[in-house]
CSV table of C-alpha atoms and ligand atoms in Angstrom, one decimal:
chain,number,residue,atom,x,y,z
A,1,UNK,CA,50.9,-46.6,80.4
A,2,UNK,CA,49.2,-46.5,77.0
A,3,UNK,CA,46.3,-48.8,76.1
A,4,UNK,CA,47.9,-51.8,74.4
A,5,UNK,CA,46.7,-53.9,71.5
A,6,UNK,CA,47.4,-57.5,70.2
A,7,UNK,CA,47.6,-56.2,66.6
A,8,UNK,CA,49.7,-53.3,65.4
A,9,UNK,CA,50.2,-52.1,61.9
A,10,UNK,CA,53.2,-49.9,61.2
A,11,UNK,CA,53.6,-47.9,57.9
A,12,UNK,CA,55.4,-44.7,57.0
A,13,UNK,CA,52.1,-42.9,56.4
A,14,UNK,CA,49.0,-43.2,58.6
A,15,UNK,CA,45.9,-44.2,56.6
A,16,UNK,CA,44.4,-40.7,57.0
A,17,UNK,CA,45.3,-37.2,55.9
A,18,UNK,CA,44.4,-33.9,57.5
A,19,UNK,CA,42.0,-31.6,55.7
A,20,UNK,CA,43.0,-28.3,57.3
A,21,UNK,CA,40.2,-26.3,55.7
A,22,UNK,CA,37.6,-28.5,57.1
A,23,UNK,CA,39.6,-29.1,60.2
A,24,UNK,CA,39.1,-32.9,60.1
A,25,UNK,CA,40.8,-36.2,59.2
A,26,UNK,CA,40.0,-38.1,56.1
A,27,UNK,CA,40.6,-41.8,55.5
A,28,UNK,CA,42.9,-42.3,52.6
A,29,UNK,CA,41.5,-44.2,49.6
A,30,UNK,CA,42.9,-47.6,48.7
A,31,UNK,CA,42.6,-51.3,49.0
A,32,UNK,CA,45.1,-51.7,51.8
A,33,UNK,CA,43.1,-49.4,54.1
A,34,UNK,CA,39.8,-51.1,53.1
A,35,UNK,CA,41.3,-54.5,53.8
A,36,UNK,CA,42.8,-53.5,57.2
A,37,UNK,CA,39.9,-51.5,58.6
A,38,UNK,CA,37.8,-54.6,59.4
A,39,UNK,CA,40.8,-56.5,60.8
A,40,UNK,CA,41.7,-53.5,63.0
A,41,UNK,CA,38.2,-53.1,64.1
A,42,UNK,CA,37.8,-56.8,65.0
A,43,UNK,CA,41.0,-56.8,67.0
A,44,UNK,CA,40.9,-53.3,68.3
A,45,UNK,CA,44.2,-52.9,66.5
A,46,UNK,CA,46.4,-49.8,66.4
A,47,UNK,CA,48.0,-48.2,63.3
A,48,UNK,CA,51.3,-46.4,63.8
A,49,UNK,CA,52.6,-43.9,61.2
A,50,UNK,CA,53.5,-40.4,60.2
A,51,UNK,CA,50.8,-37.7,59.5
A,52,UNK,CA,52.5,-36.7,56.3
A,53,UNK,CA,53.2,-33.2,57.7
A,54,UNK,CA,56.6,-32.4,59.4
A,55,UNK,CA,56.5,-31.5,63.0
A,56,UNK,CA,52.9,-32.5,63.3
A,57,UNK,CA,52.1,-35.5,65.5
A,58,UNK,CA,49.0,-35.1,67.7
A,59,UNK,CA,48.3,-37.5,70.5
A,60,UNK,CA,46.8,-40.9,69.6
A,61,UNK,CA,43.2,-40.6,68.3
A,62,UNK,CA,40.5,-42.8,66.8
A,63,UNK,CA,39.1,-42.2,63.3
A,64,UNK,CA,36.7,-44.5,61.3
A,65,UNK,CA,37.1,-47.1,64.1
A,66,UNK,CA,40.9,-47.1,63.6
A,67,UNK,CA,43.1,-46.3,66.6
A,68,UNK,CA,45.9,-44.1,65.2
A,69,UNK,CA,49.2,-43.3,66.8
A,70,UNK,CA,51.1,-40.6,65.0
A,71,UNK,CA,55.0,-40.7,65.0
A,72,UNK,CA,56.7,-37.3,64.8
A,73,UNK,CA,59.1,-36.4,62.0
A,74,UNK,CA,60.9,-33.1,62.0
A,75,UNK,CA,61.4,-31.1,58.8
A,76,UNK,CA,65.0,-32.1,58.7
A,77,UNK,CA,64.1,-35.8,59.2
A,78,UNK,CA,61.5,-35.6,56.5
A,79,UNK,CA,64.2,-34.3,54.1
A,80,UNK,CA,66.9,-36.8,55.0
A,81,UNK,CA,64.8,-39.9,55.8
A,82,UNK,CA,61.7,-39.6,53.5
A,83,UNK,CA,62.9,-37.5,50.5
A,84,UNK,CA,66.5,-38.6,50.8
A,85,UNK,CA,67.1,-42.2,51.8
A,86,UNK,CA,63.6,-43.5,51.1
A,87,UNK,CA,62.9,-41.8,47.8
A,88,UNK,CA,66.3,-40.9,46.4
A,89,UNK,CA,68.3,-44.0,47.5
A,90,UNK,CA,65.9,-47.0,48.0
A,91,UNK,CA,63.1,-46.1,45.6
A,92,UNK,CA,65.3,-45.8,42.5
A,93,UNK,CA,67.6,-48.7,43.6
A,94,UNK,CA,64.7,-51.1,44.2
A,95,UNK,CA,63.1,-50.1,40.8
A,96,UNK,CA,66.1,-51.5,38.9
A,97,UNK,CA,68.0,-48.2,39.2
A,98,UNK,CA,66.1,-46.6,36.3
A,99,UNK,CA,67.2,-43.3,37.9
A,100,UNK,CA,70.6,-43.2,39.6
A,101,UNK,CA,70.3,-43.8,43.3
A,102,UNK,CA,72.1,-41.3,45.6
A,103,UNK,CA,74.0,-42.7,48.5
A,104,UNK,CA,74.7,-40.3,51.5
A,105,UNK,CA,75.6,-41.1,55.0
A,106,UNK,CA,73.8,-38.0,56.1
A,107,UNK,CA,70.5,-39.7,54.9
A,108,UNK,CA,71.3,-43.2,56.3
A,109,UNK,CA,71.6,-42.1,59.9
A,110,UNK,CA,68.2,-40.4,60.0
A,111,UNK,CA,66.8,-43.5,58.3
A,112,UNK,CA,68.1,-45.6,61.1
A,113,UNK,CA,66.9,-43.2,63.8
A,114,UNK,CA,63.4,-42.8,62.4
A,115,UNK,CA,63.1,-46.6,62.0
A,116,UNK,CA,64.0,-46.9,65.6
A,117,UNK,CA,61.4,-44.4,66.6
A,118,UNK,CA,58.7,-46.3,64.7
A,119,UNK,CA,59.8,-49.5,66.3
A,120,UNK,CA,59.7,-48.0,69.8
A,121,UNK,CA,56.2,-46.6,69.2
A,122,UNK,CA,55.1,-50.1,68.2
A,123,UNK,CA,56.9,-51.7,71.1
A,124,UNK,CA,55.1,-49.5,73.6
A,125,UNK,CA,51.6,-50.2,72.3
A,126,UNK,CA,52.0,-53.9,71.4
A,127,UNK,CA,50.4,-56.3,74.1
A,128,UNK,CA,52.5,-59.3,75.2
A,129,UNK,CA,52.9,-61.8,72.4
A,130,UNK,CA,51.0,-59.6,70.0
A,131,UNK,CA,51.4,-59.4,66.2
A,132,UNK,CA,53.1,-56.5,64.5
A,133,UNK,CA,52.8,-56.0,60.8
A,134,UNK,CA,55.3,-53.7,59.2
A,135,UNK,CA,54.9,-52.2,55.7
A,136,UNK,CA,57.2,-51.2,52.9
A,137,UNK,CA,60.7,-50.0,52.1
A,138,UNK,CA,60.6,-46.9,54.4
A,139,UNK,CA,60.7,-49.2,57.5
A,140,UNK,CA,63.0,-52.1,56.7
A,141,UNK,CA,64.9,-51.8,60.0
A,142,UNK,CA,61.8,-51.9,62.1
A,143,UNK,CA,61.5,-55.7,62.4
A,144,UNK,CA,65.0,-55.9,63.9
A,145,UNK,CA,64.6,-53.0,66.3
A,146,UNK,CA,61.3,-54.2,67.4
A,147,UNK,CA,62.5,-57.8,68.0
A,148,UNK,CA,65.4,-56.5,70.1
A,149,UNK,CA,63.0,-54.6,72.3
A,150,UNK,CA,60.1,-57.1,72.2
A,151,UNK,CA,61.3,-60.6,71.6
A,152,UNK,CA,57.9,-61.9,72.5
A,153,UNK,CA,56.3,-60.3,69.4
A,154,UNK,CA,55.4,-62.0,66.2
A,155,UNK,CA,56.6,-59.7,63.4
A,156,UNK,CA,55.5,-59.6,59.8
A,157,UNK,CA,56.9,-57.4,57.0
A,158,UNK,CA,55.4,-56.8,53.6
A,159,UNK,CA,57.4,-55.1,50.8
A,160,UNK,CA,55.0,-53.2,48.4
A,161,UNK,CA,57.8,-52.5,45.8
A,162,UNK,CA,60.1,-55.0,44.1
A,163,UNK,CA,63.1,-56.4,45.9
A,164,UNK,CA,65.9,-55.9,43.3
A,165,UNK,CA,68.3,-58.5,41.9
A,166,UNK,CA,71.3,-59.1,44.1
A,167,UNK,CA,73.7,-57.5,41.6
A,168,UNK,CA,71.9,-54.2,42.1
A,169,UNK,CA,71.2,-54.6,45.8
A,170,UNK,CA,74.9,-55.2,46.3
A,171,UNK,CA,75.6,-51.5,45.6
A,172,UNK,CA,73.8,-50.3,48.7
A,173,UNK,CA,76.5,-49.3,51.1
A,174,UNK,CA,74.4,-50.4,54.1
A,175,UNK,CA,73.1,-53.6,52.5
A,176,UNK,CA,74.1,-55.8,55.5
A,177,UNK,CA,72.2,-53.6,58.0
A,178,UNK,CA,69.1,-53.5,55.7
A,179,UNK,CA,69.1,-57.3,55.5
A,180,UNK,CA,69.6,-57.7,59.3
A,181,UNK,CA,66.7,-55.2,59.7
A,182,UNK,CA,64.4,-57.3,57.6
A,183,UNK,CA,65.5,-60.6,59.0
A,184,UNK,CA,64.2,-59.5,62.4
A,185,UNK,CA,60.8,-60.5,61.0
A,186,UNK,CA,59.1,-64.0,61.4
A,187,UNK,CA,57.5,-63.7,58.0
A,188,UNK,CA,58.8,-61.6,55.1
A,189,UNK,CA,56.3,-61.3,52.3
A,190,UNK,CA,56.8,-60.0,48.7
A,191,UNK,CA,54.7,-59.1,45.7
A,192,UNK,CA,56.2,-61.6,43.2
A,193,UNK,CA,58.1,-64.9,43.3
A,194,UNK,CA,61.0,-63.0,41.7
A,195,UNK,CA,61.3,-60.7,44.6
A,196,UNK,CA,61.2,-63.6,47.1
A,197,UNK,CA,64.0,-65.2,45.2
A,198,UNK,CA,66.0,-61.9,44.9
A,199,UNK,CA,65.7,-61.4,48.6
A,200,UNK,CA,66.7,-64.9,49.4
A,201,UNK,CA,69.8,-64.6,47.2
A,202,UNK,CA,70.8,-61.3,48.8
A,203,UNK,CA,70.3,-62.7,52.3
A,204,UNK,CA,72.4,-65.8,51.6
A,205,UNK,CA,75.2,-63.7,50.1
A,206,UNK,CA,75.3,-60.8,52.5
A,207,UNK,CA,74.0,-61.9,55.8
A,208,UNK,CA,74.4,-64.8,58.3
A,209,UNK,CA,71.0,-66.3,57.1
A,210,UNK,CA,71.2,-69.9,55.9
A,211,UNK,CA,68.7,-72.0,53.8
A,212,UNK,CA,65.9,-73.8,55.7
A,213,UNK,CA,63.9,-75.5,52.9
A,214,UNK,CA,62.4,-72.6,50.9
A,215,UNK,CA,62.8,-70.4,54.0
A,216,UNK,CA,65.8,-69.1,55.9
A,217,UNK,CA,67.3,-69.7,59.3
A,218,UNK,CA,68.7,-66.7,61.0
A,219,UNK,CA,70.0,-66.4,64.6
A,220,UNK,CA,68.5,-69.7,65.5
A,221,UNK,CA,65.0,-68.7,64.2
A,222,UNK,CA,63.1,-69.6,61.1
A,223,UNK,CA,62.3,-66.7,58.8
A,224,UNK,CA,59.5,-67.6,56.5
A,225,UNK,CA,59.5,-66.1,53.0
A,226,UNK,CA,56.1,-65.6,51.4
A,227,UNK,CA,54.8,-64.7,48.0
A,228,UNK,CA,51.6,-62.6,48.6
A,229,UNK,CA,50.6,-60.4,45.6
A,230,UNK,CA,48.4,-57.5,46.9
A,231,UNK,CA,45.1,-56.7,45.3
A,232,UNK,CA,42.1,-54.4,45.5
A,233,UNK,CA,38.6,-54.3,46.9
A,234,UNK,CA,37.2,-55.7,43.6
A,235,UNK,CA,33.6,-55.8,44.8
A,236,UNK,CA,33.7,-52.1,45.7
A,237,UNK,CA,35.0,-51.1,42.2
A,238,UNK,CA,32.4,-53.4,40.6
A,239,UNK,CA,29.4,-52.1,42.6
A,240,UNK,CA,30.6,-48.5,42.1
A,241,UNK,CA,30.9,-49.1,38.4
A,242,UNK,CA,27.3,-50.4,38.3
A,243,UNK,CA,25.9,-47.4,40.3
A,244,UNK,CA,23.6,-44.8,38.8
A,245,UNK,CA,26.0,-42.0,39.9
A,246,UNK,CA,28.9,-43.4,38.0
A,247,UNK,CA,26.8,-44.2,34.9
A,248,UNK,CA,25.7,-40.6,34.8
A,249,UNK,CA,29.3,-39.3,35.3
A,250,UNK,CA,30.5,-41.7,32.6
A,251,UNK,CA,27.9,-40.5,30.2
A,252,UNK,CA,28.8,-36.9,30.9
A,253,UNK,CA,32.5,-37.7,30.5
A,254,UNK,CA,32.1,-39.3,27.2
A,255,UNK,CA,30.1,-36.3,25.9
A,256,UNK,CA,33.1,-34.1,26.6
A,257,UNK,CA,35.2,-35.9,24.0
A,258,UNK,CA,35.0,-35.4,20.3
A,259,UNK,CA,33.0,-38.2,18.7
A,260,UNK,CA,36.1,-40.5,18.5
A,261,UNK,CA,35.6,-44.3,18.3
A,262,UNK,CA,38.0,-45.2,21.1
A,263,UNK,CA,39.1,-43.7,24.4
A,264,UNK,CA,42.5,-44.7,25.7
A,265,UNK,CA,43.3,-44.2,29.4
A,266,UNK,CA,46.3,-43.8,31.6
A,267,UNK,CA,46.0,-43.4,35.4
A,268,UNK,CA,49.2,-43.1,37.4
A,269,UNK,CA,50.9,-41.4,40.3
A,270,UNK,CA,53.3,-39.1,38.4
A,271,UNK,CA,56.4,-41.2,39.0
A,272,UNK,CA,59.3,-42.0,36.6
A,273,UNK,CA,58.7,-45.7,37.2
A,274,UNK,CA,55.3,-45.6,35.5
A,275,UNK,CA,56.5,-45.1,31.9
A,276,UNK,CA,54.1,-42.3,31.1
A,277,UNK,CA,56.7,-40.7,28.8
A,278,UNK,CA,57.2,-44.0,26.9
A,279,UNK,CA,53.4,-44.3,26.6
A,280,UNK,CA,53.2,-40.8,25.1
A,281,UNK,CA,56.1,-41.5,22.7
A,282,UNK,CA,54.3,-44.6,21.5
A,283,UNK,CA,51.2,-42.5,21.0
A,284,UNK,CA,53.3,-40.1,18.9
A,285,UNK,CA,54.5,-43.0,16.8
A,286,UNK,CA,50.9,-44.3,16.4
A,287,UNK,CA,49.8,-40.9,15.1
A,288,UNK,CA,52.8,-40.6,12.8
A,289,UNK,CA,52.5,-44.1,11.3
A,290,UNK,CA,48.8,-44.6,11.3
A,291,UNK,CA,47.2,-41.2,11.2
A,292,UNK,CA,43.8,-42.4,10.2
A,293,UNK,CA,43.4,-45.0,13.0
A,294,UNK,CA,45.1,-42.7,15.6
A,295,UNK,CA,42.7,-39.8,14.8
A,296,UNK,CA,39.9,-42.0,15.9
A,297,UNK,CA,41.3,-42.2,19.4
A,298,UNK,CA,41.8,-39.9,22.3
A,299,UNK,CA,44.2,-40.6,25.2
A,300,UNK,CA,42.9,-39.4,28.6
A,301,UNK,CA,46.0,-39.2,30.9
A,302,UNK,CA,45.3,-38.7,34.6
A,303,UNK,CA,48.3,-38.1,36.8
A,304,UNK,CA,48.2,-37.7,40.5
A,305,UNK,CA,50.9,-35.3,41.9
A,306,UNK,CA,53.6,-37.1,43.9
A,307,UNK,CA,56.9,-36.3,45.7
A,308,UNK,CA,57.0,-32.9,43.9
A,309,UNK,CA,60.0,-31.7,46.1
A,310,UNK,CA,62.3,-34.2,44.3
A,311,UNK,CA,64.1,-33.0,41.1
A,312,UNK,CA,63.6,-36.3,39.3
A,313,UNK,CA,59.8,-36.0,39.8
A,314,UNK,CA,59.8,-32.3,38.6
A,315,UNK,CA,61.8,-33.4,35.6
A,316,UNK,CA,59.5,-36.2,34.8
A,317,UNK,CA,56.5,-33.9,35.0
A,318,UNK,CA,58.2,-31.5,32.6
A,319,UNK,CA,59.0,-34.3,30.2
A,320,UNK,CA,55.4,-35.6,30.3
A,321,UNK,CA,53.9,-32.2,29.8
A,322,UNK,CA,56.2,-31.4,26.9
A,323,UNK,CA,55.2,-34.6,25.2
A,324,UNK,CA,51.5,-33.9,25.7
A,325,UNK,CA,52.1,-30.4,24.2
A,326,UNK,CA,54.1,-31.8,21.3
A,327,UNK,CA,51.5,-34.5,20.4
A,328,UNK,CA,48.6,-32.0,20.6
A,329,UNK,CA,50.6,-29.4,18.6
A,330,UNK,CA,51.5,-31.8,15.8
A,331,UNK,CA,48.3,-33.9,15.5
A,332,UNK,CA,45.5,-31.7,17.0
A,333,UNK,CA,43.1,-29.5,15.1
A,334,UNK,CA,40.1,-27.4,16.0
A,335,UNK,CA,37.6,-29.8,17.7
A,336,UNK,CA,40.2,-32.6,18.2
A,337,UNK,CA,42.8,-32.9,21.0
A,338,UNK,CA,44.6,-36.2,20.8
A,339,UNK,CA,45.8,-36.1,24.5
A,340,UNK,CA,43.6,-34.8,27.4
A,341,UNK,CA,45.9,-34.5,30.4
A,342,UNK,CA,44.9,-33.8,34.0
A,343,UNK,CA,47.4,-33.4,36.8
A,344,UNK,CA,45.4,-33.9,40.0
A,345,UNK,CA,43.9,-36.4,42.4
A,346,UNK,CA,40.4,-37.6,41.3
A,347,UNK,CA,37.5,-38.5,43.5
A,348,UNK,CA,36.7,-42.2,43.7
A,349,UNK,CA,33.6,-42.0,41.5
A,350,UNK,CA,35.3,-39.8,38.9
A,351,UNK,CA,38.1,-42.4,38.7
A,352,UNK,CA,35.7,-45.3,38.3
A,353,UNK,CA,33.8,-43.3,35.6
A,354,UNK,CA,37.1,-42.9,33.7
A,355,UNK,CA,37.7,-46.6,33.9
A,356,UNK,CA,34.1,-47.2,32.7
A,357,UNK,CA,34.5,-45.1,29.5
A,358,UNK,CA,38.0,-46.4,28.6
A,359,UNK,CA,38.0,-48.8,25.7
A,360,UNK,CA,41.7,-49.4,26.2
A,361,UNK,CA,43.7,-49.0,29.4
A,362,UNK,CA,47.4,-48.4,29.1
A,363,UNK,CA,49.6,-49.5,32.1
A,364,UNK,CA,53.2,-49.2,31.0
A,365,UNK,CA,55.6,-49.1,34.0
A,366,UNK,CA,59.3,-49.8,33.5
A,367,UNK,CA,59.2,-51.5,36.9
A,368,UNK,CA,56.4,-51.8,39.4
A,369,UNK,CA,55.8,-53.9,42.5
A,370,UNK,CA,52.3,-54.7,41.6
A,371,UNK,CA,50.2,-51.9,39.9
A,372,UNK,CA,46.8,-51.7,41.3
A,373,UNK,CA,45.5,-49.5,38.5
A,374,UNK,CA,45.5,-52.5,36.2
A,375,UNK,CA,43.4,-54.5,38.6
A,376,UNK,CA,41.0,-51.6,39.3
A,377,UNK,CA,40.3,-51.2,35.5
A,378,UNK,CA,39.5,-54.9,35.2
A,379,UNK,CA,37.2,-54.8,38.3
A,380,UNK,CA,35.4,-51.8,36.8
A,381,UNK,CA,34.6,-53.4,33.4
A,382,UNK,CA,31.3,-54.8,34.4
A,383,UNK,CA,30.2,-55.4,30.8
A,384,UNK,CA,33.2,-57.7,30.1
A,385,UNK,CA,34.5,-55.3,27.5
A,386,UNK,CA,37.6,-53.1,27.2
A,387,UNK,CA,41.3,-54.1,26.6
A,388,UNK,CA,44.1,-53.9,29.1
A,389,UNK,CA,47.6,-53.2,27.6
A,390,UNK,CA,50.0,-54.1,30.4
A,391,UNK,CA,53.8,-53.9,30.9
A,392,UNK,CA,55.5,-57.2,31.5
A,393,UNK,CA,57.5,-55.3,34.2
A,394,UNK,CA,54.5,-54.8,36.5
A,395,UNK,CA,54.0,-57.4,39.2
A,396,UNK,CA,50.4,-57.6,38.0
A,397,UNK,CA,51.6,-59.2,34.7
A,398,UNK,CA,52.3,-62.5,36.4
A,399,UNK,CA,48.6,-62.7,37.4
A,400,UNK,CA,46.8,-60.9,34.6
A,401,UNK,CA,48.0,-63.1,31.8
A,402,UNK,CA,45.1,-62.4,29.4
A,403,UNK,CA,46.2,-58.7,29.1
A,404,UNK,CA,48.1,-57.6,26.0
A,405,UNK,CA,51.6,-57.8,27.5
A,406,UNK,CA,54.2,-55.4,26.1
A,407,UNK,CA,57.7,-54.2,26.8
A,408,UNK,CA,57.2,-50.4,27.2
A,409,UNK,CA,60.7,-49.7,26.1
A,410,UNK,CA,59.9,-51.2,22.7
A,411,UNK,CA,58.1,-48.2,21.3
A,412,UNK,CA,57.4,-49.8,17.9
A,413,UNK,CA,55.8,-52.8,19.7
A,414,UNK,CA,53.8,-50.5,21.9
A,415,UNK,CA,52.6,-48.4,19.0
A,416,UNK,CA,51.6,-51.5,17.1
A,417,UNK,CA,49.8,-52.9,20.2
A,418,UNK,CA,47.8,-49.6,20.3
A,419,UNK,CA,46.9,-49.9,16.7
A,420,UNK,CA,45.7,-53.5,17.2
A,421,UNK,CA,44.0,-52.8,20.5
A,422,UNK,CA,41.7,-50.2,18.9
A,423,UNK,CA,40.8,-52.8,16.2
A,424,UNK,CA,40.4,-55.8,18.4
A,425,UNK,CA,37.1,-57.6,17.7
A,426,UNK,CA,34.7,-57.4,20.6
A,427,UNK,CA,34.5,-61.2,21.0
A,428,UNK,CA,38.3,-61.4,21.6
A,429,UNK,CA,38.2,-58.5,24.1
A,430,UNK,CA,35.3,-60.2,25.9
A,431,UNK,CA,37.2,-63.5,26.2
A,432,UNK,CA,40.2,-61.8,27.6
A,433,UNK,CA,38.3,-59.6,30.0
A,434,UNK,CA,36.1,-62.4,31.4
A,435,UNK,CA,39.3,-64.3,32.3
A,436,UNK,CA,40.9,-61.2,33.8
A,437,UNK,CA,37.8,-60.4,35.8
A,438,UNK,CA,37.6,-63.9,37.2
A,439,UNK,CA,41.2,-63.6,38.5
A,440,UNK,CA,40.7,-60.1,40.0
A,441,UNK,CA,37.4,-61.1,41.7
A,442,UNK,CA,38.8,-64.3,43.1
A,443,UNK,CA,42.1,-62.9,44.4
A,444,UNK,CA,41.0,-59.7,46.1
A,445,UNK,CA,42.6,-57.7,48.8
A,446,UNK,CA,40.7,-59.5,51.5
A,447,UNK,CA,42.1,-62.8,50.4
A,448,UNK,CA,45.6,-61.2,50.4
A,449,UNK,CA,45.2,-59.9,54.0
A,450,UNK,CA,43.9,-63.3,55.2
A,451,UNK,CA,46.8,-65.0,53.6
A,452,UNK,CA,49.3,-62.6,55.2
A,453,UNK,CA,47.7,-62.8,58.7
A,454,UNK,CA,47.3,-66.6,58.6
A,455,UNK,CA,51.0,-66.9,58.0
A,456,UNK,CA,51.7,-64.7,61.0
A,457,UNK,CA,49.3,-66.4,63.3
A,458,UNK,CA,50.4,-70.0,62.5
B,1,LIG,P1,51.6,-46.8,43.3
B,1,LIG,O1,51.3,-47.6,44.6
B,1,LIG,O2,53.0,-46.9,42.8
B,1,LIG,O3,51.1,-45.4,43.3
B,1,LIG,P2,49.4,-48.4,42.2
B,1,LIG,O4,48.9,-48.5,40.7
B,1,LIG,O5,49.6,-49.7,42.8
B,1,LIG,O6,50.7,-47.6,42.1
B,1,LIG,O7,48.4,-47.6,43.1
B,1,LIG,C1,48.0,-46.3,42.7
B,1,LIG,C2,46.7,-45.9,43.4
B,1,LIG,O8,46.5,-44.5,43.2
B,1,LIG,C3,45.5,-46.6,42.8
B,1,LIG,O9,44.7,-47.1,43.8
B,1,LIG,C4,44.9,-45.6,41.9
B,1,LIG,O10,43.5,-45.7,41.9
B,1,LIG,C5,45.3,-44.3,42.6
B,1,LIG,N1,45.4,-43.2,41.6
B,1,LIG,C6,46.3,-43.1,40.6
B,1,LIG,N2,46.1,-41.9,39.9
B,1,LIG,C7,45.0,-41.3,40.4
B,1,LIG,C8,44.3,-40.1,40.2
B,1,LIG,N3,44.6,-39.3,39.2
B,1,LIG,N4,43.2,-39.8,41.0
B,1,LIG,C9,42.9,-40.6,42.0
B,1,LIG,N5,43.5,-41.8,42.3
B,1,LIG,C10,44.6,-42.1,41.5
B,2,LIG,C1,53.9,-46.5,46.7
B,2,LIG,C2,54.7,-47.0,47.9
B,2,LIG,C3,53.9,-46.6,49.2
B,2,LIG,C4,53.7,-45.1,49.2
B,2,LIG,C5,53.0,-44.6,48.0
B,2,LIG,C6,52.8,-43.1,47.9
B,2,LIG,O1,52.7,-47.1,46.6
B,2,LIG,O2,54.8,-48.4,47.9
B,2,LIG,O3,54.7,-47.0,50.4
B,2,LIG,O4,53.0,-44.7,50.4
B,2,LIG,O5,53.7,-45.1,46.8
B,2,LIG,O6,54.0,-42.5,48.0
B,2,LIG,P1,54.3,-41.4,49.2
B,2,LIG,O7,55.7,-41.1,49.1
B,2,LIG,O8,53.4,-40.2,48.9
B,2,LIG,O9,53.9,-42.0,50.5
């Protein structure tokens, strides 16, 4: 009999990764982990997930006060479940089909089986009447499997990515099963009000769920629908940005650039949803149309490698790198490189130093559940300066209203926003940034996790 716990978190990846060279585990960076660590510690909670490495699932262990239970995935399962159904079917479909989703029965079956395995692992460790909190699109069937096995449990689910409009969701050949999977939860939470409404419409159309006020009734139970936009550990970004170490790094970073007036910054996982290519094309337009103003800027583009095994990601990387080469070839000269591009994961202090030196932050996704980078930039601007240019298609846009909101597909508008951004008077930038900072400080990830857990415990 395993040790049980009243509080279990289930996500595809565990919040740690294995550093094989050092032979030790490292806690993954990010607000979700920072928010959950104190909650797990307080409740002696357990986190269930995959190590990120196929055929590698050591017995349960404790790291950074977190009790971790690895779930095994074979190489074949990783290919069919993770690369296939999760990232070649669901990811593009849920991001408004900006790449064509692939539908294969040979991916769907492993998705079901692995979801069942995650649910079983949770069911074994969850104490009677405990709370299970399931995360993201990889595990949409877990609420139902877990409920079948453990009807005493209280089950929450949080979707980190958008839930698509019903017209798109309808294409999914297994739409009924996915809805039944999700409806196994007591509380279903989403990043935006739009996603709540999209899910509600899909459930009313393609499942036996019926309206119950703003919520749903399903199999005699109430299923609560919640809007809960995720956030960041704002205080951590703020105090790091104020630290001596980051001030030194930021000063060194600025010295590396030619003496331009303005540094523009992009920070993204290299994903086709992030609109890095549109951003670069707008930079090209900016240099073509306004050579004098553009030559006073440099774009620092930081891209973290992601899902490199998938062709769409390899193609996107090629596209981005070709555009960087093209802009630098056409508009660069000795001593001046218009785009400085780095394809790697940065350390936390390096990242905050980059936010600190950036006069303009460019966040231009075509579709994004939230976009934490936008909030991280705001939290790091401790002098109330800097301008955030933000896509209206990021979940963050509904909260960060004082950003310069753009449609990234409108390259002329984006190029014009760039020209204006670099000329914005400091007073206007400060007014906008103060309002943005107040929002990000107030609605931090701790408030988000409290809101989600209160809904589960009441
Ligand atoms: P997504 O969850 O789709 O990747 P978000 O913007 O919500 O998008 O979160 C991305 C996270 O990855 C942020 O916390 C950001 O700080 C981090 N990140 C992105 N690019 C880099 C990079 N080059 N180095 C380190 N961290 C990065
Ligand atoms: C997004 C998803 C997460 C996922 C992360 C990294 O943020 O919402 O569920 O973990 O991307 O992607 P990966 O495929 O490397 O886990």
